[in-house]
């Protein structure tokens, strides 16, 4: 007979939080399977298909028998394409042996944490932050030091606050810009200030997660690693999931100092052996091919950004900022905390998200998981009709609390 004995599980997994984004996506799928009319705005996943020319490149690689293990860090042609891309788009100059391709940017970040952190090492995480940062740091025995910023500062942490958080144990500074979950983008000047600060602490590595690089609605993307003073102290993380709508392909990468890239490759060599062979062929092609589909997706996201921002702003009590990138909006709904409709009292944003899901079948993610318990995250990577319907349902449901 099949035995289950959860007591056998490691302390590590017992103490780990489930990914809240993936959990909400799972619940939304389950409710849908039960026949409910769910609008799932929980998952950060472009609703567009992978551009056809990229799929064709993968098919060609399969047909040509490109089906074997690749070098652990990535195929030579993909490493070269990434090298070219870093130079072309980011003014970052890496040798190909400083680049490591992994099964998603998530694994890239995991590799870096595993490579750098000893028990008790501190990682400064700029909040609101992407859900997995804190759990990956903890899995690597590091201590996340969460620095918060509210909607009043466009969810951006000041350099003074970062400076004040640095201790002898600080090993890493970790953040995303454009940011998941807020859509905020750190300006060139802000990044320069952070670079100057960190350059005074040579034992701190900046992990700059730039996976939303191509979904930036204002100006050029700035890579912090391009500032001379931190170029040997920065690991730049990127991937194919967002800009090329390739979430299911599981392809991410880093450019980093060689000693760190070597360590990440060593870890990967014992864990996954590297990313999928034919996927890498298509990825190399994607980076060097024309980027029209990426720009079209960005234009669609921009249109939706304006629409969701305006519609959400009209709901009484919702405080909304103007996201500058990515495809998330992060309204502050703390005005509702403590309010009741006679049946349900909304004590927290978790209550808010549960209420919305159960009563309107709109799935969003609580800000608690992102280190900001006044807000919720709505992904607008969905059709305009779905977004309009979802926000109309939320607006209607909130009327009961006014
Ligand atoms: N970083 C951020 C900020 C993200 O939102 C995501 C979500 N996909 C990732 C990294 C991981 O991306 P992937 O593993 O799909 O490349
Ligand atoms: N990054 C996306 C999100 O935040 C995908 C899910 C995940 O990996 O967390 O929703």
PDB file of C-alpha atoms in Angstrom, residues 72-73 96-100 111 115 254 256-269:
ATOM      1  CA  UNK A  72      26.618  22.879 -19.547  1.00  0.00           C
ATOM      2  CA  UNK A  73      26.786  26.684 -19.870  1.00  0.00           C
ATOM      3  CA  UNK A  96      31.353  34.011 -23.814  1.00  0.00           C
ATOM      4  CA  UNK A  97      32.887  32.200 -20.818  1.00  0.00           C
ATOM      5  CA  UNK A  98      31.212  34.766 -18.575  1.00  0.00           C
ATOM      6  CA  UNK A  99      27.738  33.749 -19.765  1.00  0.00           C
ATOM      7  CA  UNK A 100      25.679  30.838 -18.428  1.00  0.00           C
ATOM      8  CA  UNK A 111      22.477  29.238  -9.207  1.00  0.00           C
ATOM      9  CA  UNK A 115      27.160  29.929  -5.595  1.00  0.00           C
ATOM     10  CA  UNK A 254      23.417  35.508 -16.837  1.00  0.00           C
ATOM     11  CA  UNK A 256      28.744  37.772 -14.666  1.00  0.00           C
ATOM     12  CA  UNK A 257      32.353  37.920 -13.523  1.00  0.00           C
ATOM     13  CA  UNK A 258      34.049  34.747 -14.765  1.00  0.00           C
ATOM     14  CA  UNK A 259      34.619  33.282 -11.298  1.00  0.00           C
ATOM     15  CA  UNK A 260      30.884  33.535 -10.607  1.00  0.00           C
ATOM     16  CA  UNK A 261      29.843  32.239 -14.024  1.00  0.00           C
ATOM     17  CA  UNK A 262      32.180  29.257 -13.505  1.00  0.00           C
ATOM     18  CA  UNK A 263      30.598  28.538 -10.129  1.00  0.00           C
ATOM     19  CA  UNK A 264      27.067  28.725 -11.574  1.00  0.00           C
ATOM     20  CA  UNK A 265      28.071  26.358 -14.357  1.00  0.00           C
ATOM     21  CA  UNK A 266      29.597  23.955 -11.839  1.00  0.00           C
ATOM     22  CA  UNK A 267      26.340  23.879  -9.851  1.00  0.00           C
ATOM     23  CA  UNK A 268      24.275  23.442 -12.997  1.00  0.00           C
ATOM     24  CA  UNK A 269      26.536  20.602 -14.104  1.00  0.00           C
TER      25      UNK A 269
END
